[in-house]
């Protein structure tokens, strides 16, 4: 009980700071006490990213006054007459807005959320107008003009971005009857399946030319630019009630290649996913890649043998390594990137030592806890709660990221990322909740931790929790 109440108090503290100083803006600057904006979510800073990203967390934690206020803002402000978006990241708008709104629709049955999700998702569709069906990364929500960022390997699309649309788009088609979203995913999946991966030993490089389907730079990673591509293959299968066999086979194929070519064991016995650059291994792992502990566990659990034992063991080992990256830092919070070499074991030095309030490590604790009930995951999660309170909490105004986790008193970066409320605090809350709060056999978390309901009843589903039944969706 103590755990649960502290987690929701943390959410209230984070939320109250945003409401007081940054309402309607993208995110909160908790030290300077005003709004923070990022070009990922529109040229203008009034699209309320934190409101949309926080909604389902507020609801799940029972913070109903806060939820109602957020819901009303969405109803009255989140439209294209009132807000000017300009250019946005297709990936970010999908995982935070479309995913967040659909999750609220699934949890509450309130059709307003479905209408808003549809309105926004339709504005993303022009990005898919390429011969391959591979979407461009940036779309102008006002006029549909789309492009890729100039820095991405000769105008390539990014694997993690193009591979992180299927959960939201397929579910949106299910609940609206509009098949266009599913069709976009089918064309895109067909293209991905046909790509030749021989040169990379079955690995998926992170950059693809959307006009020709040719690979760009030969960079492979379980972290930035790769990460949620693997996650969505597994979760597409799970969300379909384990009916989508194409997704299951693609997941096994992709993750087995990554495990056989990228998994390394350090001097002191820590297991990690290295990056690969043109065939050369780079012995580092990003905080972003730490979701893979939970992913491997979840995949192993549901795939069964011959994968179960090996994937579960690997999931546990990766989660332990990510915990070590927290344990070895002075602040007990983990760095953006940690390395393995003669001097370093799961440690990150500047300029890679920031902590941005990211969720991936507690995400893996939550999933591994649900799958194993090993109390170590709750102990490790509690250590994170204490470290957040000690170093990231800003009195009167939310939480901040840190510039260097290796300092006794780390300097704050003055940003409360919206994913802290969407993911980090939600996963901590669920880590200390009973198993029947959003059971893993009934809900699939999108990559921004927005839960979507498994679409088909399956034989071995556990008893539904009346608090989180989804209703009236058609
Ligand atoms: C979130 O937006 C999502 O988890 C995404 O998949 C990766 N990056 C951030 C959190 O670190």
CSV table of C-alpha atoms and ligand atoms in Angstrom, one decimal:
chain,number,residue,atom,x,y,z
A,1,UNK,CA,0.0,0.0,0.0
A,2,UNK,CA,2.8,2.4,0.9
A,3,UNK,CA,4.3,1.8,-2.5
A,4,UNK,CA,1.1,2.4,-4.4
A,5,UNK,CA,0.3,5.6,-2.6
A,6,UNK,CA,3.7,7.0,-3.1
A,7,UNK,CA,3.6,6.3,-6.8
A,8,UNK,CA,0.3,8.0,-7.3
A,9,UNK,CA,1.6,10.9,-5.1
A,10,UNK,CA,4.5,11.2,-7.5
A,11,UNK,CA,2.1,11.3,-10.4
A,12,UNK,CA,0.1,14.0,-8.7
A,13,UNK,CA,3.2,16.0,-8.0
A,14,UNK,CA,4.4,15.7,-11.6
A,15,UNK,CA,0.9,16.6,-13.0
A,16,UNK,CA,0.2,19.5,-10.6
A,17,UNK,CA,3.5,21.1,-11.7
A,18,UNK,CA,2.5,20.8,-15.3
A,19,UNK,CA,-1.0,22.2,-14.7
A,20,UNK,CA,0.3,25.1,-12.7
A,21,UNK,CA,3.1,26.3,-14.9
A,22,UNK,CA,2.8,24.8,-18.4
A,23,UNK,CA,-0.9,23.9,-19.0
A,24,UNK,CA,-1.5,23.3,-22.7
A,25,UNK,CA,2.2,23.4,-23.6
A,26,UNK,CA,4.1,20.3,-24.7
A,27,UNK,CA,5.9,19.7,-21.4
A,28,UNK,CA,7.0,21.4,-18.2
A,29,UNK,CA,10.2,23.1,-17.4
A,30,UNK,CA,10.1,22.5,-13.6
A,31,UNK,CA,13.0,24.7,-12.6
A,32,UNK,CA,12.3,27.8,-14.7
A,33,UNK,CA,8.6,27.1,-14.2
A,34,UNK,CA,7.2,27.5,-17.7
A,35,UNK,CA,6.3,25.5,-20.8
A,36,UNK,CA,8.8,23.5,-22.8
A,37,UNK,CA,8.3,22.8,-26.5
A,38,UNK,CA,9.8,20.3,-28.8
A,39,UNK,CA,9.6,20.4,-32.6
A,40,UNK,CA,8.7,16.7,-32.6
A,41,UNK,CA,5.1,17.6,-31.6
A,42,UNK,CA,4.4,20.6,-33.8
A,43,UNK,CA,5.9,23.9,-34.6
A,44,UNK,CA,3.8,25.6,-32.0
A,45,UNK,CA,3.9,24.7,-28.3
A,46,UNK,CA,0.2,24.4,-27.4
A,47,UNK,CA,-0.6,20.8,-28.4
A,48,UNK,CA,-0.8,19.6,-24.9
A,49,UNK,CA,1.5,16.6,-25.3
A,50,UNK,CA,1.7,16.0,-21.5
A,51,UNK,CA,-2.1,16.1,-21.2
A,52,UNK,CA,-2.6,13.4,-23.8
A,53,UNK,CA,0.3,11.3,-22.6
A,54,UNK,CA,-0.9,11.4,-19.0
A,55,UNK,CA,-4.6,10.7,-19.4
A,56,UNK,CA,-4.5,6.9,-19.0
A,57,UNK,CA,-2.0,7.0,-16.1
A,58,UNK,CA,-4.4,9.4,-14.2
A,59,UNK,CA,-7.3,7.1,-14.9
A,60,UNK,CA,-5.5,3.9,-13.9
A,61,UNK,CA,-4.3,5.5,-10.7
A,62,UNK,CA,-7.8,6.8,-9.9
A,63,UNK,CA,-6.9,10.5,-10.0
A,64,UNK,CA,-10.3,11.2,-11.4
A,65,UNK,CA,-10.5,15.0,-10.9
A,66,UNK,CA,-7.3,15.4,-12.8
A,67,UNK,CA,-8.4,12.9,-15.4
A,68,UNK,CA,-11.7,14.9,-15.9
A,69,UNK,CA,-9.8,18.1,-16.4
A,70,UNK,CA,-7.5,16.6,-18.9
A,71,UNK,CA,-10.5,15.0,-20.7
A,72,UNK,CA,-12.3,18.3,-21.0
A,73,UNK,CA,-9.2,20.0,-22.4
A,74,UNK,CA,-9.0,17.3,-25.1
A,75,UNK,CA,-12.7,17.6,-26.0
A,76,UNK,CA,-12.6,21.4,-26.3
A,77,UNK,CA,-9.1,22.1,-27.6
A,78,UNK,CA,-7.6,19.2,-29.4
A,79,UNK,CA,-8.8,20.0,-32.9
A,80,UNK,CA,-7.4,21.5,-36.0
A,81,UNK,CA,-9.4,24.7,-35.8
A,82,UNK,CA,-8.0,25.7,-32.5
A,83,UNK,CA,-4.4,24.3,-32.7
A,84,UNK,CA,-1.8,24.8,-35.3
A,85,UNK,CA,0.6,21.9,-35.6
A,86,UNK,CA,2.8,22.4,-38.6
A,87,UNK,CA,5.4,19.7,-39.1
A,88,UNK,CA,5.5,16.8,-36.6
A,89,UNK,CA,7.1,13.4,-36.2
A,90,UNK,CA,4.8,10.7,-37.5
A,91,UNK,CA,6.2,8.3,-34.9
A,92,UNK,CA,5.8,10.6,-31.9
A,93,UNK,CA,2.3,11.7,-32.8
A,94,UNK,CA,1.3,8.1,-33.3
A,95,UNK,CA,2.7,6.6,-30.1
A,96,UNK,CA,1.7,9.5,-27.8
A,97,UNK,CA,-1.5,11.0,-29.3
A,98,UNK,CA,-3.1,8.2,-31.3
A,99,UNK,CA,-1.9,5.5,-28.8
A,100,UNK,CA,-2.8,7.6,-25.7
A,101,UNK,CA,-6.3,8.5,-27.0
A,102,UNK,CA,-7.1,5.0,-28.1
A,103,UNK,CA,-6.0,3.7,-24.8
A,104,UNK,CA,-8.4,6.0,-23.0
A,105,UNK,CA,-11.2,5.0,-25.4
A,106,UNK,CA,-10.5,1.3,-24.5
A,107,UNK,CA,-10.3,2.0,-20.8
A,108,UNK,CA,-13.4,4.2,-20.5
A,109,UNK,CA,-15.6,3.5,-23.6
A,110,UNK,CA,-15.8,7.3,-24.1
A,111,UNK,CA,-16.2,7.7,-27.9
A,112,UNK,CA,-14.8,11.3,-27.8
A,113,UNK,CA,-11.3,9.7,-27.4
A,114,UNK,CA,-11.8,7.5,-30.5
A,115,UNK,CA,-13.0,10.5,-32.6
A,116,UNK,CA,-9.9,12.6,-31.6
A,117,UNK,CA,-7.6,9.6,-32.3
A,118,UNK,CA,-9.1,9.2,-35.8
A,119,UNK,CA,-8.9,12.9,-36.5
A,120,UNK,CA,-5.2,13.0,-35.8
A,121,UNK,CA,-4.3,9.6,-37.4
A,122,UNK,CA,-5.9,10.8,-40.7
A,123,UNK,CA,-3.5,13.7,-40.8
A,124,UNK,CA,-0.6,11.2,-40.7
A,125,UNK,CA,-1.7,9.3,-43.8
A,126,UNK,CA,0.0,11.5,-46.4
A,127,UNK,CA,3.4,10.4,-45.1
A,128,UNK,CA,2.6,6.9,-46.5
A,129,UNK,CA,2.5,8.1,-50.1
A,130,UNK,CA,5.7,6.3,-51.2
A,131,UNK,CA,6.0,3.5,-53.8
A,132,UNK,CA,7.1,1.1,-51.0
A,133,UNK,CA,4.5,2.1,-48.5
A,134,UNK,CA,7.3,3.0,-46.1
A,135,UNK,CA,6.2,6.2,-44.4
A,136,UNK,CA,8.3,9.4,-44.3
A,137,UNK,CA,9.2,10.5,-40.8
A,138,UNK,CA,7.9,14.0,-40.8
A,139,UNK,CA,4.5,15.3,-42.0
A,140,UNK,CA,3.0,18.7,-42.0
A,141,UNK,CA,-0.4,18.2,-40.3
A,142,UNK,CA,-1.8,21.3,-42.0
A,143,UNK,CA,-1.1,20.5,-45.7
A,144,UNK,CA,0.2,16.9,-45.7
A,145,UNK,CA,3.6,17.7,-47.2
A,146,UNK,CA,6.0,15.0,-45.9
A,147,UNK,CA,9.7,14.5,-45.8
A,148,UNK,CA,12.5,12.6,-44.0
A,149,UNK,CA,14.9,14.4,-41.7
A,150,UNK,CA,18.1,15.5,-43.6
A,151,UNK,CA,20.4,13.9,-41.0
A,152,UNK,CA,19.0,10.3,-41.5
A,153,UNK,CA,21.3,8.4,-43.9
A,154,UNK,CA,20.6,10.0,-47.3
A,155,UNK,CA,17.0,10.8,-46.6
A,156,UNK,CA,16.2,7.3,-45.2
A,157,UNK,CA,13.2,6.3,-43.1
A,158,UNK,CA,14.1,5.0,-39.6
A,159,UNK,CA,13.4,1.3,-38.7
A,160,UNK,CA,12.0,2.0,-35.2
A,161,UNK,CA,9.7,4.7,-36.6
A,162,UNK,CA,8.3,2.9,-39.5
A,163,UNK,CA,8.0,-0.3,-37.4
A,164,UNK,CA,6.1,1.4,-34.6
A,165,UNK,CA,2.7,2.0,-36.1
A,166,UNK,CA,1.0,-1.4,-36.3
A,167,UNK,CA,-0.6,-1.6,-32.9
A,168,UNK,CA,-2.3,1.8,-33.1
A,169,UNK,CA,-3.3,1.6,-36.8
A,170,UNK,CA,-4.7,-2.0,-36.6
A,171,UNK,CA,-6.6,-1.2,-33.4
A,172,UNK,CA,-7.9,2.1,-34.9
A,173,UNK,CA,-9.3,0.1,-37.9
A,174,UNK,CA,-10.9,-2.4,-35.6
A,175,UNK,CA,-12.8,0.2,-33.6
A,176,UNK,CA,-13.7,2.6,-36.4
A,177,UNK,CA,-14.3,0.2,-39.2
A,178,UNK,CA,-12.0,2.3,-41.4
A,179,UNK,CA,-9.8,-0.2,-43.1
A,180,UNK,CA,-7.3,2.4,-44.5
A,181,UNK,CA,-5.1,2.2,-41.4
A,182,UNK,CA,-4.8,-1.6,-41.6
A,183,UNK,CA,-4.1,-1.4,-45.3
A,184,UNK,CA,-1.2,0.9,-44.7
A,185,UNK,CA,0.3,-1.6,-42.3
A,186,UNK,CA,-0.2,-4.5,-44.6
A,187,UNK,CA,1.6,-2.8,-47.5
A,188,UNK,CA,4.4,-1.7,-45.2
A,189,UNK,CA,4.8,-5.2,-43.7
A,190,UNK,CA,4.8,-6.7,-47.2
A,191,UNK,CA,7.7,-4.4,-48.1
A,192,UNK,CA,9.7,-5.1,-45.0
A,193,UNK,CA,9.3,-8.9,-45.4
A,194,UNK,CA,10.7,-8.7,-48.9
A,195,UNK,CA,13.9,-6.8,-48.0
A,196,UNK,CA,17.1,-8.6,-48.6
A,197,UNK,CA,19.0,-9.0,-45.3
A,198,UNK,CA,21.7,-11.5,-46.5
A,199,UNK,CA,24.5,-8.9,-46.3
A,200,UNK,CA,23.7,-8.3,-42.7
A,201,UNK,CA,23.4,-12.0,-41.6
A,202,UNK,CA,19.7,-11.6,-41.1
A,203,UNK,CA,19.9,-8.4,-39.0
A,204,UNK,CA,17.7,-5.4,-39.8
A,205,UNK,CA,19.8,-2.2,-40.4
A,206,UNK,CA,18.2,1.0,-39.0
A,207,UNK,CA,17.8,3.0,-42.2
A,208,UNK,CA,15.7,2.3,-45.3
A,209,UNK,CA,15.2,4.4,-48.4
A,210,UNK,CA,11.4,4.7,-48.7
A,211,UNK,CA,11.4,5.3,-52.5
A,212,UNK,CA,13.5,2.3,-53.5
A,213,UNK,CA,13.4,0.0,-50.4
A,214,UNK,CA,17.2,-0.1,-50.3
A,215,UNK,CA,19.0,-0.1,-47.0
A,216,UNK,CA,20.9,3.0,-45.9
A,217,UNK,CA,23.8,3.0,-43.4
A,218,UNK,CA,24.5,-0.5,-42.0
A,219,UNK,CA,23.8,0.4,-38.4
A,220,UNK,CA,22.0,-2.1,-36.2
A,221,UNK,CA,20.8,-1.5,-32.7
A,222,UNK,CA,18.4,-2.6,-30.0
A,223,UNK,CA,18.5,1.1,-28.9
A,224,UNK,CA,17.8,4.3,-30.8
A,225,UNK,CA,16.5,3.8,-34.4
A,226,UNK,CA,15.9,0.1,-33.9
A,227,UNK,CA,14.2,-0.6,-30.6
A,228,UNK,CA,10.4,-0.5,-30.9
A,229,UNK,CA,10.5,-2.2,-34.4
A,230,UNK,CA,11.3,-5.5,-32.5
A,231,UNK,CA,8.8,-4.7,-29.8
A,232,UNK,CA,5.9,-4.1,-32.2
A,233,UNK,CA,6.5,-7.4,-34.1
A,234,UNK,CA,6.0,-9.3,-30.8
A,235,UNK,CA,3.1,-7.0,-29.6
A,236,UNK,CA,1.3,-7.2,-33.0
A,237,UNK,CA,1.1,-10.9,-32.5
A,238,UNK,CA,0.0,-10.5,-28.8
A,239,UNK,CA,-2.6,-7.8,-29.6
A,240,UNK,CA,-4.2,-10.0,-32.3
A,241,UNK,CA,-4.9,-12.6,-29.6
A,242,UNK,CA,-1.9,-14.5,-30.9
A,243,UNK,CA,-3.6,-15.0,-34.3
A,244,UNK,CA,-1.2,-12.9,-36.4
A,245,UNK,CA,1.3,-15.6,-37.3
A,246,UNK,CA,3.1,-13.4,-39.8
A,247,UNK,CA,4.1,-11.0,-36.9
A,248,UNK,CA,5.1,-14.0,-34.7
A,249,UNK,CA,7.4,-15.4,-37.4
A,250,UNK,CA,8.9,-12.0,-38.2
A,251,UNK,CA,9.5,-11.4,-34.5
A,252,UNK,CA,11.3,-14.8,-34.0
A,253,UNK,CA,13.3,-14.2,-37.1
A,254,UNK,CA,14.4,-10.7,-36.2
A,255,UNK,CA,15.1,-11.3,-32.5
A,256,UNK,CA,16.9,-14.6,-33.0
A,257,UNK,CA,19.2,-12.8,-35.5
A,258,UNK,CA,19.8,-10.0,-33.0
A,259,UNK,CA,20.5,-12.4,-30.2
A,260,UNK,CA,22.9,-14.5,-32.1
A,261,UNK,CA,24.9,-11.5,-33.6
A,262,UNK,CA,24.6,-8.8,-31.0
A,263,UNK,CA,24.4,-10.4,-27.5
A,264,UNK,CA,27.7,-10.2,-25.7
A,265,UNK,CA,28.9,-11.0,-22.1
A,266,UNK,CA,31.2,-8.6,-20.4
A,267,UNK,CA,34.4,-9.3,-18.3
A,268,UNK,CA,32.3,-9.4,-15.1
A,269,UNK,CA,29.6,-11.5,-16.7
A,270,UNK,CA,27.0,-8.9,-17.7
A,271,UNK,CA,24.9,-9.8,-20.8
A,272,UNK,CA,24.2,-6.9,-23.2
A,273,UNK,CA,23.1,-6.1,-26.7
A,274,UNK,CA,26.0,-4.5,-28.5
A,275,UNK,CA,25.4,-2.2,-31.5
A,276,UNK,CA,26.7,-3.1,-34.9
A,277,UNK,CA,28.2,-0.6,-37.3
A,278,UNK,CA,29.0,-1.9,-40.8
A,279,UNK,CA,29.6,-5.3,-39.3
A,280,UNK,CA,31.8,-4.0,-36.4
A,281,UNK,CA,30.5,-4.4,-32.9
A,282,UNK,CA,30.3,-1.4,-30.6
A,283,UNK,CA,30.3,-2.5,-26.9
A,284,UNK,CA,27.8,-0.2,-25.5
A,285,UNK,CA,24.1,-0.3,-24.7
A,286,UNK,CA,21.7,2.6,-24.5
A,287,UNK,CA,19.1,3.2,-21.8
A,288,UNK,CA,16.6,3.0,-24.6
A,289,UNK,CA,17.6,-0.6,-25.3
A,290,UNK,CA,16.8,-1.7,-21.8
A,291,UNK,CA,13.1,-2.3,-22.8
A,292,UNK,CA,14.5,-5.5,-24.4
A,293,UNK,CA,14.8,-7.3,-21.1
A,294,UNK,CA,11.0,-7.2,-20.7
A,295,UNK,CA,10.4,-7.8,-24.4
A,296,UNK,CA,12.5,-11.0,-24.4
A,297,UNK,CA,10.8,-12.2,-21.2
A,298,UNK,CA,7.3,-11.4,-22.6
A,299,UNK,CA,8.1,-13.1,-25.9
A,300,UNK,CA,9.6,-16.2,-24.3
A,301,UNK,CA,6.6,-16.5,-21.9
A,302,UNK,CA,4.1,-16.5,-24.7
A,303,UNK,CA,6.0,-18.2,-27.5
A,304,UNK,CA,6.6,-21.3,-25.4
A,305,UNK,CA,9.4,-23.9,-26.1
A,306,UNK,CA,11.7,-24.1,-27.9
A,307,UNK,CA,12.1,-20.4,-27.2
A,308,UNK,CA,10.7,-20.0,-23.7
A,309,UNK,CA,13.6,-21.0,-21.5
A,310,UNK,CA,16.3,-19.2,-23.6
A,311,UNK,CA,14.4,-16.0,-24.1
A,312,UNK,CA,13.3,-15.7,-20.5
A,313,UNK,CA,16.9,-16.3,-19.3
A,314,UNK,CA,18.1,-13.6,-21.7
A,315,UNK,CA,15.4,-11.2,-20.6
A,316,UNK,CA,16.4,-11.7,-17.0
A,317,UNK,CA,20.1,-11.3,-17.8
A,318,UNK,CA,19.6,-8.1,-19.8
A,319,UNK,CA,17.3,-6.6,-17.0
A,320,UNK,CA,20.1,-7.4,-14.5
A,321,UNK,CA,22.6,-5.6,-16.6
A,322,UNK,CA,20.4,-2.5,-16.9
A,323,UNK,CA,19.9,-2.6,-13.2
A,324,UNK,CA,23.7,-2.6,-12.9
A,325,UNK,CA,24.0,0.6,-14.9
A,326,UNK,CA,21.8,2.2,-12.2
A,327,UNK,CA,23.7,0.6,-9.4
A,328,UNK,CA,27.1,1.7,-10.5
A,329,UNK,CA,26.2,5.4,-10.8
A,330,UNK,CA,26.5,7.8,-7.9
A,331,UNK,CA,22.9,8.9,-8.1
A,332,UNK,CA,21.5,5.3,-8.5
A,333,UNK,CA,19.9,6.4,-11.8
A,334,UNK,CA,21.2,5.1,-15.1
A,335,UNK,CA,23.0,6.9,-17.9
A,336,UNK,CA,21.8,7.4,-21.5
A,337,UNK,CA,24.5,5.1,-22.7
A,338,UNK,CA,26.7,2.6,-20.8
A,339,UNK,CA,29.8,0.9,-22.1
A,340,UNK,CA,31.9,-2.2,-21.6
A,341,UNK,CA,35.6,-2.0,-22.1
A,342,UNK,CA,38.9,-2.3,-20.2
A,343,UNK,CA,37.9,0.5,-17.8
A,344,UNK,CA,34.1,0.4,-17.8
A,345,UNK,CA,31.5,-2.2,-16.9
A,346,UNK,CA,27.9,-1.0,-17.4
A,347,UNK,CA,29.0,2.6,-16.8
A,348,UNK,CA,28.4,5.8,-18.7
A,349,UNK,CA,30.7,8.9,-18.7
A,350,UNK,CA,30.0,12.4,-19.9
A,351,UNK,CA,28.6,13.3,-22.4
A,352,UNK,CA,26.6,10.1,-22.3
A,353,UNK,CA,25.8,10.3,-18.5
A,354,UNK,CA,22.5,12.2,-18.6
A,355,UNK,CA,19.3,10.7,-17.2
A,356,UNK,CA,16.2,12.0,-19.0
A,357,UNK,CA,13.5,10.4,-16.7
A,358,UNK,CA,13.3,7.5,-19.2
A,359,UNK,CA,11.1,4.4,-18.5
A,360,UNK,CA,12.9,1.4,-20.1
A,361,UNK,CA,14.5,0.0,-17.0
A,362,UNK,CA,11.4,0.1,-14.8
A,363,UNK,CA,9.4,-1.2,-17.8
A,364,UNK,CA,11.5,-4.3,-17.8
A,365,UNK,CA,11.2,-4.6,-14.0
A,366,UNK,CA,7.4,-4.4,-14.3
A,367,UNK,CA,7.2,-7.1,-17.0
A,368,UNK,CA,9.7,-9.4,-15.4
A,369,UNK,CA,7.9,-9.0,-12.0
A,370,UNK,CA,4.6,-10.0,-13.6
A,371,UNK,CA,6.1,-13.0,-15.4
A,372,UNK,CA,8.3,-14.3,-12.5
A,373,UNK,CA,7.2,-12.8,-9.2
A,374,UNK,CA,10.8,-12.6,-8.2
A,375,UNK,CA,10.8,-9.9,-5.5
A,376,UNK,CA,14.1,-8.6,-6.7
A,377,UNK,CA,12.3,-6.6,-9.4
A,378,UNK,CA,10.2,-4.7,-6.8
A,379,UNK,CA,13.3,-4.1,-4.7
A,380,UNK,CA,15.1,-2.6,-7.7
A,381,UNK,CA,12.0,-0.6,-8.6
A,382,UNK,CA,11.9,0.8,-5.1
A,383,UNK,CA,15.5,1.9,-5.4
A,384,UNK,CA,14.4,3.9,-8.5
A,385,UNK,CA,11.6,5.6,-6.6
A,386,UNK,CA,14.0,6.7,-3.9
A,387,UNK,CA,16.5,8.0,-6.3
A,388,UNK,CA,13.9,9.9,-8.3
A,389,UNK,CA,12.6,11.5,-5.1
A,390,UNK,CA,16.1,12.4,-4.0
A,391,UNK,CA,17.6,13.8,-7.2
A,392,UNK,CA,14.8,14.6,-9.7
A,393,UNK,CA,12.0,16.0,-7.6
A,394,UNK,CA,11.6,19.7,-7.8
A,395,UNK,CA,9.7,21.2,-4.8
A,396,UNK,CA,6.4,22.7,-6.0
A,397,UNK,CA,6.9,21.9,-9.6
A,398,UNK,CA,7.3,18.3,-10.8
A,399,UNK,CA,10.4,16.3,-11.7
A,400,UNK,CA,13.5,17.0,-13.8
A,401,UNK,CA,16.0,15.0,-15.8
A,402,UNK,CA,19.7,15.1,-14.7
A,403,UNK,CA,22.7,16.2,-16.7
A,404,UNK,CA,25.2,13.7,-15.1
A,405,UNK,CA,24.2,10.7,-13.0
A,406,UNK,CA,27.7,10.3,-11.7
A,407,UNK,CA,27.6,13.4,-9.5
A,408,UNK,CA,26.8,13.5,-5.8
A,409,UNK,CA,24.3,16.3,-6.5
A,410,UNK,CA,23.5,16.1,-10.2
A,411,UNK,CA,22.5,19.3,-12.0
A,412,UNK,CA,18.9,19.2,-13.3
A,413,UNK,CA,18.2,19.6,-17.0
A,414,UNK,CA,14.9,21.5,-16.4
A,415,UNK,CA,12.7,19.2,-18.5
A,416,UNK,CA,9.9,17.0,-17.3
A,417,UNK,CA,9.5,14.7,-20.3
A,418,UNK,CA,5.9,13.7,-21.1
A,419,UNK,CA,7.0,10.0,-21.1
A,420,UNK,CA,7.8,10.3,-17.4
A,421,UNK,CA,4.1,10.6,-16.7
A,422,UNK,CA,3.0,8.2,-19.5
A,423,UNK,CA,5.5,5.5,-18.8
A,424,UNK,CA,8.0,5.7,-15.9
A,425,UNK,CA,5.4,6.5,-13.3
A,426,UNK,CA,2.8,4.2,-14.8
A,427,UNK,CA,5.2,1.2,-14.8
A,428,UNK,CA,6.3,1.9,-11.3
A,429,UNK,CA,2.7,2.0,-10.1
A,430,UNK,CA,1.9,-1.3,-11.9
A,431,UNK,CA,5.1,-2.9,-10.5
A,432,UNK,CA,3.6,-2.5,-7.1
A,433,UNK,CA,0.0,-3.3,-8.1
A,434,UNK,CA,-1.8,-6.6,-8.1
A,435,UNK,CA,-1.6,-8.7,-11.2
A,436,UNK,CA,-5.2,-8.2,-12.1
A,437,UNK,CA,-4.7,-4.5,-12.8
A,438,UNK,CA,-4.2,-4.5,-16.5
A,439,UNK,CA,-3.2,-8.2,-16.8
A,440,UNK,CA,-0.6,-8.9,-19.5
A,441,UNK,CA,-2.8,-11.5,-21.2
A,442,UNK,CA,-5.6,-8.9,-21.8
A,443,UNK,CA,-3.7,-5.7,-22.4
A,444,UNK,CA,-0.7,-4.9,-24.6
A,445,UNK,CA,1.3,-1.7,-23.8
A,446,UNK,CA,2.2,0.4,-26.8
A,447,UNK,CA,5.8,1.7,-26.8
A,448,UNK,CA,4.6,4.8,-24.9
A,449,UNK,CA,3.0,2.5,-22.2
A,450,UNK,CA,-0.6,3.1,-23.4
A,451,UNK,CA,-2.5,-0.1,-22.9
A,452,UNK,CA,-4.6,-1.5,-25.7
A,453,UNK,CA,-7.0,-4.5,-25.3
A,454,UNK,CA,-6.2,-7.9,-26.8
A,455,UNK,CA,-8.7,-8.1,-29.6
A,456,UNK,CA,-9.9,-11.7,-29.5
A,457,UNK,CA,-11.1,-13.8,-26.6
A,458,UNK,CA,-8.5,-16.5,-26.1
A,459,UNK,CA,-9.0,-19.7,-24.3
A,460,UNK,CA,-6.6,-19.2,-21.4
A,461,UNK,CA,-7.5,-15.6,-20.7
A,462,UNK,CA,-7.7,-14.8,-16.9
A,463,UNK,CA,-10.8,-13.4,-15.3
A,464,UNK,CA,-11.4,-9.8,-16.5
A,465,UNK,CA,-11.0,-7.1,-13.9
A,466,UNK,CA,-14.2,-5.1,-13.8
A,467,UNK,CA,-12.2,-1.9,-13.3
A,468,UNK,CA,-10.6,-2.2,-16.6
A,469,UNK,CA,-13.0,-3.9,-18.9
A,470,UNK,CA,-13.3,-2.3,-22.3
A,471,UNK,CA,-16.8,-1.7,-23.5
A,472,UNK,CA,-19.0,-0.2,-26.2
A,473,UNK,CA,-16.1,0.1,-28.7
A,474,UNK,CA,-17.9,-0.3,-32.0
B,1,LIG,C1,9.3,7.0,-25.4
B,1,LIG,O1,8.8,8.0,-26.2
B,1,LIG,C2,9.0,5.6,-26.0
B,1,LIG,O2,9.3,4.6,-25.1
B,1,LIG,C3,9.9,5.3,-27.2
B,1,LIG,O3,9.7,4.0,-27.7
B,1,LIG,C4,11.4,5.5,-26.9
B,1,LIG,N1,11.7,6.7,-26.3
B,1,LIG,C5,10.8,7.2,-25.2
B,1,LIG,C6,11.2,7.0,-23.8
B,1,LIG,O4,12.5,6.9,-23.5
